[in-house]
PDB file of C-alpha atoms in Angstrom:
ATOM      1  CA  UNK J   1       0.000   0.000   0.000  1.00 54.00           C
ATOM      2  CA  UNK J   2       2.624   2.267   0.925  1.00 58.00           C
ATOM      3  CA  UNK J   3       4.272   1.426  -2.147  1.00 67.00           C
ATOM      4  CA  UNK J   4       1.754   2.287  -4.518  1.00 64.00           C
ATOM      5  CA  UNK J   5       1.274   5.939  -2.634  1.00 65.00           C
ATOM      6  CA  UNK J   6       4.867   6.121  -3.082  1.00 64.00           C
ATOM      7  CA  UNK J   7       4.539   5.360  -6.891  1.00 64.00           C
ATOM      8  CA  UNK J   8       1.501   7.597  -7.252  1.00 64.00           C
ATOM      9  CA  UNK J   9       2.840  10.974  -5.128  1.00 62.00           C
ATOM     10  CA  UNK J  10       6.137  10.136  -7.323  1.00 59.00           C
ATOM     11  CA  UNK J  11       3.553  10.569 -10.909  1.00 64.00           C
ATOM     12  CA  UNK J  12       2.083  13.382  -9.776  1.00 55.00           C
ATOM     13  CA  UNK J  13       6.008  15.065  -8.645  1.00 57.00           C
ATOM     14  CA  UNK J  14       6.941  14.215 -12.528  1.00 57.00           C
ATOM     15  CA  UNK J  15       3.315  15.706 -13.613  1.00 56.00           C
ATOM     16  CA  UNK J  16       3.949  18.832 -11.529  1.00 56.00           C
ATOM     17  CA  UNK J  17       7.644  19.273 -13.138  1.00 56.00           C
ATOM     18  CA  UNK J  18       6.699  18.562 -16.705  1.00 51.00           C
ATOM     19  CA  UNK J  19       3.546  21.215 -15.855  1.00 57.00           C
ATOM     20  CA  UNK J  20       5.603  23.846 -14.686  1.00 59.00           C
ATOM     21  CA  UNK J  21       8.668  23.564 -17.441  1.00 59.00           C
ATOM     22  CA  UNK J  22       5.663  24.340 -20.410  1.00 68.00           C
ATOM     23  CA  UNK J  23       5.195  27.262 -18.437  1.00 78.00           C
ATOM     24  CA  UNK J  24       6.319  30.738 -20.476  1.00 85.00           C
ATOM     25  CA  UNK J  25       8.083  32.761 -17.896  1.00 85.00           C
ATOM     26  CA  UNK J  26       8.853  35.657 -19.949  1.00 87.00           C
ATOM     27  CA  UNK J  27       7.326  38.946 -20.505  1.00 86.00           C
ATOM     28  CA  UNK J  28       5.824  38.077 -23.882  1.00 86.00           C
ATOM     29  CA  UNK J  29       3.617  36.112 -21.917  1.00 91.00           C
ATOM     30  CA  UNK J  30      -0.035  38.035 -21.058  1.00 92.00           C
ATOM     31  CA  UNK J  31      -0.185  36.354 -17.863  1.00 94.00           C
ATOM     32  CA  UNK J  32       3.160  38.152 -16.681  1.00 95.00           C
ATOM     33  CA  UNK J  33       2.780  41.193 -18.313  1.00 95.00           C
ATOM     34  CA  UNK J  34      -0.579  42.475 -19.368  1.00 95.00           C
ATOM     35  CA  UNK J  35      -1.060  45.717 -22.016  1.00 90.00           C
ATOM     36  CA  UNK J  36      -2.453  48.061 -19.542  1.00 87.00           C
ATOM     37  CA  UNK J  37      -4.164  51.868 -20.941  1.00 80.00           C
ATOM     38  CA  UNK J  38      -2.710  50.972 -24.668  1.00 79.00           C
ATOM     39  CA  UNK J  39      -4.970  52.306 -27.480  1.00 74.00           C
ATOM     40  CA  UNK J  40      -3.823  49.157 -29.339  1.00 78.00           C
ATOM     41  CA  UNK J  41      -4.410  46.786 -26.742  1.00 84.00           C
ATOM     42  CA  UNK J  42      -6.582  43.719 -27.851  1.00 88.00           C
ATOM     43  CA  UNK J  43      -7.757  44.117 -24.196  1.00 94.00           C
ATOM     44  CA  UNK J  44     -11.026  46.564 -22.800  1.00 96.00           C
ATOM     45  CA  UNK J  45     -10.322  48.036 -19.600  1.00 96.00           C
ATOM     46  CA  UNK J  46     -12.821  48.352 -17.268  1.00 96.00           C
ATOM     47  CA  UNK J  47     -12.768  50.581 -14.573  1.00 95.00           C
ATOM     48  CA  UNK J  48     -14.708  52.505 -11.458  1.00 94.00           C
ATOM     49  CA  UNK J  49     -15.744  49.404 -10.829  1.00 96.00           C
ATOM     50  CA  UNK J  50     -15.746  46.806  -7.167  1.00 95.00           C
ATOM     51  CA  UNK J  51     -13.935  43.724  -7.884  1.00 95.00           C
ATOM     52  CA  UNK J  52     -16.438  42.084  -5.044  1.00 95.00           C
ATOM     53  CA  UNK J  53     -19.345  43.496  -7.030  1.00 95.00           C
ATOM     54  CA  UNK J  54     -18.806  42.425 -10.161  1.00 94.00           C
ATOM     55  CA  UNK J  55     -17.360  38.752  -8.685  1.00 93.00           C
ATOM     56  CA  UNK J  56     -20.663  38.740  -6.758  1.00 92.00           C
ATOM     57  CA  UNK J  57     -22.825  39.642  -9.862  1.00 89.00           C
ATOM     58  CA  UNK J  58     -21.024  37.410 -12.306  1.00 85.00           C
ATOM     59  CA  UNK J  59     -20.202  34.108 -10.498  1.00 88.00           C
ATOM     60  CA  UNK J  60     -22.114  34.541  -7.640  1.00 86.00           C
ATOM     61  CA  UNK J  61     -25.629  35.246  -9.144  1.00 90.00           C
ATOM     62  CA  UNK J  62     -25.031  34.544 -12.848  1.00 88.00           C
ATOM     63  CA  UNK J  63     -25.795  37.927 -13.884  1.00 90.00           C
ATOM     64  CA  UNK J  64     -24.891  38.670 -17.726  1.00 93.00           C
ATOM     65  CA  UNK J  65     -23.673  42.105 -17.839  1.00 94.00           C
ATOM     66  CA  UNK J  66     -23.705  45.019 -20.392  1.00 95.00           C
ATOM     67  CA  UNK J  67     -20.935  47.435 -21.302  1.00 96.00           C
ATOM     68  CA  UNK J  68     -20.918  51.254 -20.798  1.00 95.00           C
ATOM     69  CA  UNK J  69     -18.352  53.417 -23.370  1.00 95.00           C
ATOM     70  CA  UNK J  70     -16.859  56.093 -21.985  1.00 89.00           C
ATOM     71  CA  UNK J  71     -17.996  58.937 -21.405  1.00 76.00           C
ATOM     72  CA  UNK J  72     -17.533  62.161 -24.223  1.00 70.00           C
ATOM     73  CA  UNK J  73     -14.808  64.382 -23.570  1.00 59.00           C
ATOM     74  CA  UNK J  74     -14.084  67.485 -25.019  1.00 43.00           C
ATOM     75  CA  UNK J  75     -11.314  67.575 -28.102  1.00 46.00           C
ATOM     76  CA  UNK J  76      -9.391  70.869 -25.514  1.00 40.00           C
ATOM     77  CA  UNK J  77      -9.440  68.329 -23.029  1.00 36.00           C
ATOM     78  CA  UNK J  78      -8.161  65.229 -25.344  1.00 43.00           C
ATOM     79  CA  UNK J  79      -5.834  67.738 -26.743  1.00 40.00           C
ATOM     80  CA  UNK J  80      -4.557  68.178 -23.184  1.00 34.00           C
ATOM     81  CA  UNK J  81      -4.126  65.092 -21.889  1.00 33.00           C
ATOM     82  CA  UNK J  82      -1.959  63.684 -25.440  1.00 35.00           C
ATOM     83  CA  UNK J  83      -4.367  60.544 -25.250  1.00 37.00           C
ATOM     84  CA  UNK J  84      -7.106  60.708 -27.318  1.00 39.00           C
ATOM     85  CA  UNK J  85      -9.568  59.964 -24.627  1.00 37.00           C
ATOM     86  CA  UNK J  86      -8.356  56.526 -24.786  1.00 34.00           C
ATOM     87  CA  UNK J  87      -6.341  56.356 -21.474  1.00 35.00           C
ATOM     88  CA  UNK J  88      -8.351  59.650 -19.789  1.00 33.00           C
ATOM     89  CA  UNK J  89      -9.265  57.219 -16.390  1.00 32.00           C
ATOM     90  CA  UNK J  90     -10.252  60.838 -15.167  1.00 29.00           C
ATOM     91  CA  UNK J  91     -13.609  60.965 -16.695  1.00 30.00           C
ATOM     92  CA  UNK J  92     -14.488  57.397 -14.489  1.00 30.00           C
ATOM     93  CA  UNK J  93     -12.176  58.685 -11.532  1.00 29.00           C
ATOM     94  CA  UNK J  94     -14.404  60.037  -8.551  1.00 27.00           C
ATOM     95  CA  UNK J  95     -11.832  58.858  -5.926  1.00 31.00           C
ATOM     96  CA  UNK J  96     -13.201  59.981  -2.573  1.00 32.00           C
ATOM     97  CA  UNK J  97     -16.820  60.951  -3.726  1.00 33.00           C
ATOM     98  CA  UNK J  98     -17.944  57.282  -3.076  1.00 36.00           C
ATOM     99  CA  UNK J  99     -19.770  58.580   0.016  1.00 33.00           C
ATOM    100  CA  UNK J 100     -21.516  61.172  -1.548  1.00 34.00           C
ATOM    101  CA  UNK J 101     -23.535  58.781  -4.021  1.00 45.00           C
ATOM    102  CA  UNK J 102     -23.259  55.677  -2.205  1.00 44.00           C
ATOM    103  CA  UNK J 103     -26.366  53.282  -1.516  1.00 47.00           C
ATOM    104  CA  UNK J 104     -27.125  50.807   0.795  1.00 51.00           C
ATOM    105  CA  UNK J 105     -24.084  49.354   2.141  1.00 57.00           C
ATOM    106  CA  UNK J 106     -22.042  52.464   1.308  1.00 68.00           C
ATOM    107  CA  UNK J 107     -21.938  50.934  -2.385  1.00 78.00           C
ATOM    108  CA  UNK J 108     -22.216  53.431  -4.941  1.00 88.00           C
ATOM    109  CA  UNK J 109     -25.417  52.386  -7.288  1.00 88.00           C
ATOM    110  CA  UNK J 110     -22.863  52.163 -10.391  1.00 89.00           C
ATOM    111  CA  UNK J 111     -21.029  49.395  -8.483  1.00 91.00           C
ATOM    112  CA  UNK J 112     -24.076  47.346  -8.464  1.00 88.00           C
ATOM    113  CA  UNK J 113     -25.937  47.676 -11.663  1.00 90.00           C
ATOM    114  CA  UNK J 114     -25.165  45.479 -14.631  1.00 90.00           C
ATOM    115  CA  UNK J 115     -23.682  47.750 -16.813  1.00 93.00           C
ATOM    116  CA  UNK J 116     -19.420  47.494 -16.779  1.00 95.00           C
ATOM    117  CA  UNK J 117     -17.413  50.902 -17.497  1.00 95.00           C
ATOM    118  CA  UNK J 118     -14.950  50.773 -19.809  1.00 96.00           C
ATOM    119  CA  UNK J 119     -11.844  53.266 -21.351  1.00 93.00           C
ATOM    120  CA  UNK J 120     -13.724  53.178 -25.358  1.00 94.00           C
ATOM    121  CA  UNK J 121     -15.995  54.904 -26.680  1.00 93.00           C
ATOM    122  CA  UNK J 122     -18.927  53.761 -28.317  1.00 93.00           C
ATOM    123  CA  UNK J 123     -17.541  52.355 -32.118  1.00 93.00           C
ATOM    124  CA  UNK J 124     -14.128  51.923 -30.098  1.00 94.00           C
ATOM    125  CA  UNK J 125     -16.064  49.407 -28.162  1.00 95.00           C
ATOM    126  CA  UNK J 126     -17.756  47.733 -30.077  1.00 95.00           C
ATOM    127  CA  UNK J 127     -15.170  46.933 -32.789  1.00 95.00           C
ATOM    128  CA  UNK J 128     -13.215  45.851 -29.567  1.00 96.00           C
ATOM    129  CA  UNK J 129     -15.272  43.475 -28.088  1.00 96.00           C
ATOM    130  CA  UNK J 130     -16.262  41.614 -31.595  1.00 96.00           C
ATOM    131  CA  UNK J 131     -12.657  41.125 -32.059  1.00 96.00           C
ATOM    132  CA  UNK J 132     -12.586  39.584 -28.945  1.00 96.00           C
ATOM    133  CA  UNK J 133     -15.774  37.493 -30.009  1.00 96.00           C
ATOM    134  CA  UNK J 134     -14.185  36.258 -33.244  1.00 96.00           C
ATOM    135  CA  UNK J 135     -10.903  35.078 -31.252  1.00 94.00           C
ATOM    136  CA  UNK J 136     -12.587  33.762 -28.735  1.00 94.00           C
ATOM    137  CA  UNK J 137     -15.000  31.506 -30.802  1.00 94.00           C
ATOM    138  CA  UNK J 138     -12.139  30.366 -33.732  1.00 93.00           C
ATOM    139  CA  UNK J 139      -9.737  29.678 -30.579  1.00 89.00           C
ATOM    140  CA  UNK J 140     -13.133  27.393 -28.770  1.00 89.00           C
ATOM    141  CA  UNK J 141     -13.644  25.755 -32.579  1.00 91.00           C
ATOM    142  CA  UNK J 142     -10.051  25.118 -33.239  1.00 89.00           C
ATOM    143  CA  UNK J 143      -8.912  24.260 -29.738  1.00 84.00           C
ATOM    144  CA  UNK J 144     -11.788  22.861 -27.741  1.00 85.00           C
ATOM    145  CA  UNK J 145     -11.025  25.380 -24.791  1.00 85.00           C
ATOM    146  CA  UNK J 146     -12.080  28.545 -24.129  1.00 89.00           C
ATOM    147  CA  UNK J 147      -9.347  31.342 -23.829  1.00 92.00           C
ATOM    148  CA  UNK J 148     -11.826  34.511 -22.901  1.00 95.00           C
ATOM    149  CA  UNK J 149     -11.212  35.660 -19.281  1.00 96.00           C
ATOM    150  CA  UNK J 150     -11.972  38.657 -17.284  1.00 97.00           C
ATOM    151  CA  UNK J 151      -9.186  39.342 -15.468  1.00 97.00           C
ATOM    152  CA  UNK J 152      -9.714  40.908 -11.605  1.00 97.00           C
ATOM    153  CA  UNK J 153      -7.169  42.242  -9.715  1.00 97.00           C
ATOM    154  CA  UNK J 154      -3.747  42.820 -10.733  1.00 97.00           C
ATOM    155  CA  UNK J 155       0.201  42.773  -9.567  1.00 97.00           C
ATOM    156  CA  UNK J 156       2.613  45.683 -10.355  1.00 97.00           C
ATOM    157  CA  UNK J 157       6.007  44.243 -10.280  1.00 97.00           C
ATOM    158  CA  UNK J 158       9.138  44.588 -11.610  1.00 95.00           C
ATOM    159  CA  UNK J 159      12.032  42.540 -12.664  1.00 90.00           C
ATOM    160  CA  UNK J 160      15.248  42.606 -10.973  1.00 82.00           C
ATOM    161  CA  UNK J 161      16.778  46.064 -11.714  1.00 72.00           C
ATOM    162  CA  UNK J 162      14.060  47.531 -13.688  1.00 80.00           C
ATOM    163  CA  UNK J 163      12.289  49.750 -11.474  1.00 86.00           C
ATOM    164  CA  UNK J 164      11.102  52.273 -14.345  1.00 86.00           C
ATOM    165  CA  UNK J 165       9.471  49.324 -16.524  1.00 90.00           C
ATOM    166  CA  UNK J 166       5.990  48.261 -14.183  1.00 94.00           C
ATOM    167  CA  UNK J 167       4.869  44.875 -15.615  1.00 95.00           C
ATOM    168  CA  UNK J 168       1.146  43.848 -15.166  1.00 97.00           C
ATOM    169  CA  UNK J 169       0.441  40.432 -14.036  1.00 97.00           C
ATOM    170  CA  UNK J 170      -3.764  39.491 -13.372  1.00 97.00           C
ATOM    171  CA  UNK J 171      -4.365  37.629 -10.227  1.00 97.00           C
ATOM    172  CA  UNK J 172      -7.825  35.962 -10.575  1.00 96.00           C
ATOM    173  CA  UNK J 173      -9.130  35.384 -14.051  1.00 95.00           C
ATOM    174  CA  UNK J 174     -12.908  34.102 -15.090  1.00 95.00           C
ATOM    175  CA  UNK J 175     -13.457  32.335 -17.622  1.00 94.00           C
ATOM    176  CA  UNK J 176     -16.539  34.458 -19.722  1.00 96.00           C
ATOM    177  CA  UNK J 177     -18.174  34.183 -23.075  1.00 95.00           C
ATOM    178  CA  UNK J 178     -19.401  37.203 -25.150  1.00 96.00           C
ATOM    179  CA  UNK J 179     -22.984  36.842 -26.597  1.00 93.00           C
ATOM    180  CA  UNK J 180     -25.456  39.164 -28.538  1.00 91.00           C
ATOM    181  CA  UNK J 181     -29.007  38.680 -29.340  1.00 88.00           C
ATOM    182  CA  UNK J 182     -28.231  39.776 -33.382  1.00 87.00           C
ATOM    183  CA  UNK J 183     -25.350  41.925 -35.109  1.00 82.00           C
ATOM    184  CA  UNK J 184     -26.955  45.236 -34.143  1.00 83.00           C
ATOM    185  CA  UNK J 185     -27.066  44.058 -30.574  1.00 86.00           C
ATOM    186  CA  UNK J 186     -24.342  45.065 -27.974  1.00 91.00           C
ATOM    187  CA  UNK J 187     -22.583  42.349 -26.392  1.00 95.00           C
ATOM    188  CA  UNK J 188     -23.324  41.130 -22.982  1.00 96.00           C
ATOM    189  CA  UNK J 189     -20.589  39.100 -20.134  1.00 96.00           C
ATOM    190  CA  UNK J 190     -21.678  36.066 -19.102  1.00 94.00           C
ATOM    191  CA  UNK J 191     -19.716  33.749 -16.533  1.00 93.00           C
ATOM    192  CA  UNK J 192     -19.106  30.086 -18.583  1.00 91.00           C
ATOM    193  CA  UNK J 193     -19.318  28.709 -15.466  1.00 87.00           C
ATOM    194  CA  UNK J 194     -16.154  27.036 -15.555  1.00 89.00           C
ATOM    195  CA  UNK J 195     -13.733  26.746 -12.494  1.00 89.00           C
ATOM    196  CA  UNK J 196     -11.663  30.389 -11.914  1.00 91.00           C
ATOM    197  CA  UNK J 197      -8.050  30.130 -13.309  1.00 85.00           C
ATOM    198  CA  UNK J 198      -5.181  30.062 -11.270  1.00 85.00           C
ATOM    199  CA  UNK J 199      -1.821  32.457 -12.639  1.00 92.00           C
ATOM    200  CA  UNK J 200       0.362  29.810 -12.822  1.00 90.00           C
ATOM    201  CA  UNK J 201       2.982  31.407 -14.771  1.00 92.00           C
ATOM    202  CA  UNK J 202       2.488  34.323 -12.080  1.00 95.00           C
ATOM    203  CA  UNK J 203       2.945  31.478  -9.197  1.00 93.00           C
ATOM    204  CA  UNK J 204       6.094  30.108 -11.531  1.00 92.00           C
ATOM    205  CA  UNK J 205       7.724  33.315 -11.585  1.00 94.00           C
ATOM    206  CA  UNK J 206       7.729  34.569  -8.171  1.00 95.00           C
ATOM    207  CA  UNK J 207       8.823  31.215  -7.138  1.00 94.00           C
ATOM    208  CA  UNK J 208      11.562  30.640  -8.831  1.00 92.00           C
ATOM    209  CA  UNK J 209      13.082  34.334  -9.570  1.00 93.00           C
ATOM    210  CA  UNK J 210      11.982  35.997  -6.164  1.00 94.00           C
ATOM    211  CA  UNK J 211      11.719  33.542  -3.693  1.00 95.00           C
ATOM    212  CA  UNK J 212       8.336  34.228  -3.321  1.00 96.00           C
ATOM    213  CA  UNK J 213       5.160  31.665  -2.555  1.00 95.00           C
ATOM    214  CA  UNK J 214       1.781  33.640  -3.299  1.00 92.00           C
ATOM    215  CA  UNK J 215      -1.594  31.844  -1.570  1.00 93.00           C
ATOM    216  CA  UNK J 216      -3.428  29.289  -4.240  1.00 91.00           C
ATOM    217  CA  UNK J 217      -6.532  30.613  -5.433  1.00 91.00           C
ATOM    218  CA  UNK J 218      -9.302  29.847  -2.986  1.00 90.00           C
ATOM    219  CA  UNK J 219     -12.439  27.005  -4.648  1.00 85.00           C
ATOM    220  CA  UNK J 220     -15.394  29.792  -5.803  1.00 81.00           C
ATOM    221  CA  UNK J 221     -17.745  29.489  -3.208  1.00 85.00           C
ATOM    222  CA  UNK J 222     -14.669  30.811  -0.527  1.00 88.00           C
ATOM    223  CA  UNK J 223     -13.229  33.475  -2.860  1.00 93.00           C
ATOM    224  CA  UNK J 224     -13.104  37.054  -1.757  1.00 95.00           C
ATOM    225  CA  UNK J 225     -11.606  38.439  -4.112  1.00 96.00           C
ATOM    226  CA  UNK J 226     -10.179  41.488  -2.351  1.00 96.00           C
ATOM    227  CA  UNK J 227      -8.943  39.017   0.375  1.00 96.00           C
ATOM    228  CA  UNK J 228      -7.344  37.047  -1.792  1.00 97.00           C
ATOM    229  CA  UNK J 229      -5.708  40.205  -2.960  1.00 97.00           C
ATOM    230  CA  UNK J 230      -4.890  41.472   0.589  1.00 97.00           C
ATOM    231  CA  UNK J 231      -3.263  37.802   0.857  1.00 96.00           C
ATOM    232  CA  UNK J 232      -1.135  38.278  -2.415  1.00 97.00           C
ATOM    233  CA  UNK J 233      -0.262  41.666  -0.828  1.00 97.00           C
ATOM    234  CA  UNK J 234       1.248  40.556   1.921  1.00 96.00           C
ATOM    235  CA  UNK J 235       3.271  38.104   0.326  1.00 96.00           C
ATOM    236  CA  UNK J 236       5.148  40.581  -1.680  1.00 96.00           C
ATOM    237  CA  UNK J 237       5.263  43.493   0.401  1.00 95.00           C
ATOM    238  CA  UNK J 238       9.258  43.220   0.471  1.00 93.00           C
ATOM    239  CA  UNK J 239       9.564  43.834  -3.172  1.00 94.00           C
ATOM    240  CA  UNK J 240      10.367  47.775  -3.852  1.00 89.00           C
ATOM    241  CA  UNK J 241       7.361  49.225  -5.569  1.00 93.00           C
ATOM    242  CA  UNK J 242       5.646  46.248  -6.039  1.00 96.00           C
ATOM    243  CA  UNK J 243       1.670  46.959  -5.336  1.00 96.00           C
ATOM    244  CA  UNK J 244      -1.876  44.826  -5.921  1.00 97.00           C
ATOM    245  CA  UNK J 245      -4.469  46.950  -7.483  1.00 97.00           C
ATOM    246  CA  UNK J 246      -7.086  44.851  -6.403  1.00 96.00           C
ATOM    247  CA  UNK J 247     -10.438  46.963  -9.097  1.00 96.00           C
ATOM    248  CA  UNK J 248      -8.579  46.912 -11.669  1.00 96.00           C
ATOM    249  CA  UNK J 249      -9.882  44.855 -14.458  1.00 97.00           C
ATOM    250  CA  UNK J 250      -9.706  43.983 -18.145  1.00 97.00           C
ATOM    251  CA  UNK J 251     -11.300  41.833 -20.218  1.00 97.00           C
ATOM    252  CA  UNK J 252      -9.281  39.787 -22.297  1.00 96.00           C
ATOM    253  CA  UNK J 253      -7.214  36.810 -24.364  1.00 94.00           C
ATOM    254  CA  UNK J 254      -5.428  34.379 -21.995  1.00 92.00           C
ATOM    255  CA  UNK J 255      -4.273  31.136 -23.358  1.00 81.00           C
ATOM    256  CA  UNK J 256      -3.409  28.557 -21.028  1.00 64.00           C
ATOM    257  CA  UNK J 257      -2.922  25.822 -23.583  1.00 56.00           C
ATOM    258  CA  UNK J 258       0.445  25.173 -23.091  1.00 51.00           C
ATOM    259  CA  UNK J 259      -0.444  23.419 -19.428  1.00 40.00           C
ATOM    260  CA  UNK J 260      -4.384  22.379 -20.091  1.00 39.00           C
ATOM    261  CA  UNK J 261      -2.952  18.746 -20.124  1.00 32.00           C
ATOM    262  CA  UNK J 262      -2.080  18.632 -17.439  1.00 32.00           C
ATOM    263  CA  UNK J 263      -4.764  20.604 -15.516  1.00 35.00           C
ATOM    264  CA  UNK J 264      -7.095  18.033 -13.356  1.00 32.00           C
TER     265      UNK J 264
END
């Protein structure tokens, strides 16, 4: 008996090692280093937003949410800023005004209805998000596996002796489809009800190249997401600049096929 546990804890050791050598530990790799604010990004930011809201809306009660462009900005202010509206976060930005609009619960009504801000505007948008359609569905045809993820919650870090390059690495990611009733229709989010995906080229990395063991992803019906973040925090709070902005989220392209085989 022994003997076969032996044999069997050895198989899964040789599983584990194999798993973890497929792993891309570079930058290249989305899962270390996401294109944050980037007009060109084949990402959609989404922002004034609760990470526990929307995890509570979209796992929790199944909810299929809507997305909200930006909102019009003036060209003098555009002009201004050098960024085409694109990366203006100001015009979603009410840091500190929470309690002036907030509802029951001291959440703001915006963090709670089903509509998901975003960095686009409206044709922005909506060429966007059928981009990420198409990719989504050839990669689901081609594949078998679904690579569409909203990803909650991400790590600023930075490699060893780069302190003016942040990389951008997402801590929880769900797996989500995009549907729409017909071609005029706007897309809505819907939670594919899949099991949450763990970073493991995030885990990998600050293993192996900072010493550092992050917590495993907690099963969905214990994940808090911004405990889970607090959690990650602490684990890195030795590393100089490092930070976890735990509402920040994009929706996005994540492939994980390089380890799906070896996934249980």
């Amino acid at each position: 008996m022994a003997s076969q546990e032996g044999q069997r804890d050895g198989i899964v050791r040789e599983l584990e090692k194999a798993r973890r050598e497929l792993l891309d530990l570079t930058t290249r790799n989305r899962l270390l280093d996401t294109p944050r604010h980037q007009p060109r990004a084949k990402t959609v930011e989404v922002v004034d937003e609760k990470a526990d809201e929307i995890f509570r809306l979209r796992v929790g009660e199944g909810k299929k949410l809507a997305f909200l462009p930006r909102a019009p900005s003036s060209p003098e202010v555009e002009e201004a800023s050098g960024l085409d509206g694109i990366n203006d976060l100001s015009v979603f930005s009410i840091e500190g005004s929470a309690a002036l609009d907030a509802g029951e619960g001291g959440v703001a009504p915006r963090h709670v209805d089903s509509r998901l801000q975003t960095t686009l505007d409206g044709p922005k948008l909506a060429k966007r998000l059928l981009q990420l359609h198409i990719d989504a569905r050839s990669a689901l045809e081609e594949q078998g596996f679904n690579i569409l993820y909203l990803a909650m919650g991400f790590l600023r870090w930075y490699e060893d002796g780069r302190l003016d390059r942040a990389r951008h690495a997402p801590l929880i990611l769900v797996p989500v489809t995009l549907e729409r009733t017909s071609a005029q229709a706007g897309f809505r989010l819907s939670y594919s009800e899949e099991e949450l995906a763990t970073n493991l080229s995030l885990q990998e990395k600050l293993r192996s190249q900072f010493a550092i063991r992050p917590p495993d992803l907690p099963t969905d019906e214990d994940l808090v997401p911004t405990a889970y973040f607090a959690a990650v925090a602490q684990t890195v709070r030795g590393q100089a600049q490092w930070s976890v902005l735990p509402d920040d989220m994009a929706l996005g392209i994540f492939s994980f096929s390089k380890f799906l085989m070896y996934q249980d």
